[in-house]
Amino acid sequence: MSIQDTYRTDLADFLGINTDQISLYWKGRVGLYAVLKAMGIGPGDEVILPAFTCVVVPNAILYTGATPVYVDIDPNSLCCETKSIEKAITPHTKAILIQNMLGLSYEVHDIVSLAKARGIYTIEDCTHGFGGKYQGQFNGLMSDAAFFSSQWNKPFSTGIGGMLVINNQALHEPLQKINATLEAPSFKDRLVLSTLIWARTYLLKGFTYWTLLRWYRWLSKKGWVIGSSSADELTGTSMPNGYFKGMSLVQCRKGIKSLKSLKKTMLLRKNNALKLHEWLLKHHKTCVPQPLIEDHAFLKYPLLVNDRAAFIEKSEKARLPLGDWFISPLHPVKSSLVPWGLNIDQHPHARYISQHIVNLPLEGDLSRLINFLELYQNEIL
Ligand SMILES: Cc1ncc(COP(=O)(O)O)c(C=O)c1O
C-alpha cells in the first residue's frame, strides 16, 4: 500500500468510515475548494458561512465565482444558529458551511435537516475539530462533506495539510475528476516543509520557543518560509498560483505518526479545559455554555478579555503562549473586509467576539497559566 493510502486508511479507521471517502490536500482550504467545485457551485450561486471565520474560507468560495453570504454567530457557542441561517437562505443558496469553532459544534443536526428540506448541500468546516464528537457522532460525518486541517496548531499536525471527507456518494465521481487536476507539491515545497517539521520537532523546546517564534514570524513576513497563508490570500480574492495542490509524502508520514498520539492528546486537552472551565465559572467569567461542554473537542479554550493587545503583551512577558486567533471576523485580515463582501456592521456578535477573544492553550501543565489568570482576572470578561 502507498504511504498516501496508508494515511487515508488510518484516518478512515479513526473515524469509522471507508478509505475512499477521504481525499488529501496540501491544506484544508484546498479540500473546501475541491468540494465546492464537485457540488457544481459557481457564478450566481450563494454559499452561507459564519461572519467569524478564517479569510481562506470565503476565498475558496470566491475562487469558484460564487458569492459568500455571511451569518452572524451566537456569542455563546461561537457558531451560527439554525434560525439565523434560515433567514439568509435565498433561491440561489447552494451550500451551507457549518463551522466547528475551536472544536465546538452547535445545532449541527438542525442545520443539516433545514438544508436537506430545501435541497441545499451542507459542508462541515472541521478544521478545528478532527476527532471531536457532536452528540455522540464524529465531527464531519453529519453533512454531505467535511474538510479538516492538519496545520501546525490543529488537533494533530502534518506541518500544513488538509483532508476532505465525502459522506454524500453522489459527490464521489465529480470529486475524482477534480482531484485528477491537483498539482503535485514541488521539490521546494517539500524541502521547506520537511525542514520546518524537523525544526518544530527537534528545536522547538520550552526555552527556544520565543526566539524561534520571532524568527518564524519574520521569515513568514518575508515569504521565505511556508506560512499558513500567502500574502495574496490576505489581500485579494483571486486564486494564487499553485493553490490547488495535493498532499506530499512528507505530510502523510507525519500524519501517520501524529495520529497515533491523538487520543491521548485529546484527553489531556479535555482535562485541562475542564480545569479552566471550573476556574472561569468560579470567578463568574464568560465560559463555554455548560450544555455544550460534553460535546466540545477543545482544541483551545476561548477567553474574552477587555483589552486584548495589552493582555497578550502581558502574557508574552510572562512567557505564556496565548493564541491570538480570530483577531478579525475574517482572520487575520485587519484591513477592509469589503473585498470579501463582508459588512461587519450587520454582524455585531462576530465583531464583538473578534475584538475580545484570545485562546488558551490546553497542552502541558496549566498551573502557570492559572496563576496568570488569577493575577489579571479583572481584565477577563
Ligand atoms: C475556521 C477555519 N477554516 C479553515 C481554515 C483553513 O485550514 P488550512 O490552513 O488547513 O487551509 C482555518 C485555518 O486555520 C480555520 O481556522
PDB file of C-alpha atoms in Angstrom, residues 23 34 42 54 63 103 107 133 139 150 182 187 189-190 229 246 263 275 291 308 312 336 374 376:
ATOM      1  CA  SER A  23      -9.103  12.874  -0.174  1.00  0.00           C
ATOM      2  CA  ALA A  34     -12.475  20.927  -4.347  1.00  0.00           C
ATOM      3  CA  GLY A  42     -20.065  28.669  -9.436  1.00  0.00           C
ATOM      4  CA  CYS A  54     -10.644  32.428   8.523  1.00  0.00           C
ATOM      5  CA  TYR A  63     -12.411  31.370  -6.352  1.00  0.00           C
ATOM      6  CA  GLY A 103     -13.634  22.345  18.336  1.00  0.00           C
ATOM      7  CA  GLU A 107     -27.186  22.663  16.249  1.00  0.00           C
ATOM      8  CA  LYS A 133     -17.845  14.420  18.550  1.00  0.00           C
ATOM      9  CA  ASN A 139     -17.439  15.839  13.625  1.00  0.00           C
ATOM     10  CA  SER A 150      -3.738  19.312   9.979  1.00  0.00           C
ATOM     11  CA  LEU A 182      -4.376  18.598  -8.491  1.00  0.00           C
ATOM     12  CA  PHE A 187      10.654  19.886  -4.597  1.00  0.00           C
ATOM     13  CA  ASP A 189       7.599  22.907  -1.137  1.00  0.00           C
ATOM     14  CA  ARG A 190       8.620  19.507   0.191  1.00  0.00           C
ATOM     15  CA  SER A 229      -1.397  31.807   4.116  1.00  0.00           C
ATOM     16  CA  GLY A 246      -2.288  17.628  -3.305  1.00  0.00           C
ATOM     17  CA  LYS A 263      -6.460  10.190  21.552  1.00  0.00           C
ATOM     18  CA  LYS A 275      -9.916  22.855  34.870  1.00  0.00           C
ATOM     19  CA  PRO A 291     -24.784  22.050  27.971  1.00  0.00           C
ATOM     20  CA  ARG A 308      -6.634  42.022  24.028  1.00  0.00           C
ATOM     21  CA  ILE A 312      -1.334  39.333  25.054  1.00  0.00           C
ATOM     22  CA  SER A 336     -11.137  46.481   4.999  1.00  0.00           C
ATOM     23  CA  GLU A 374      -5.593  34.949  38.830  1.00  0.00           C
ATOM     24  CA  TYR A 376      -5.108  39.608  35.722  1.00  0.00           C
TER      25      TYR A 376
END
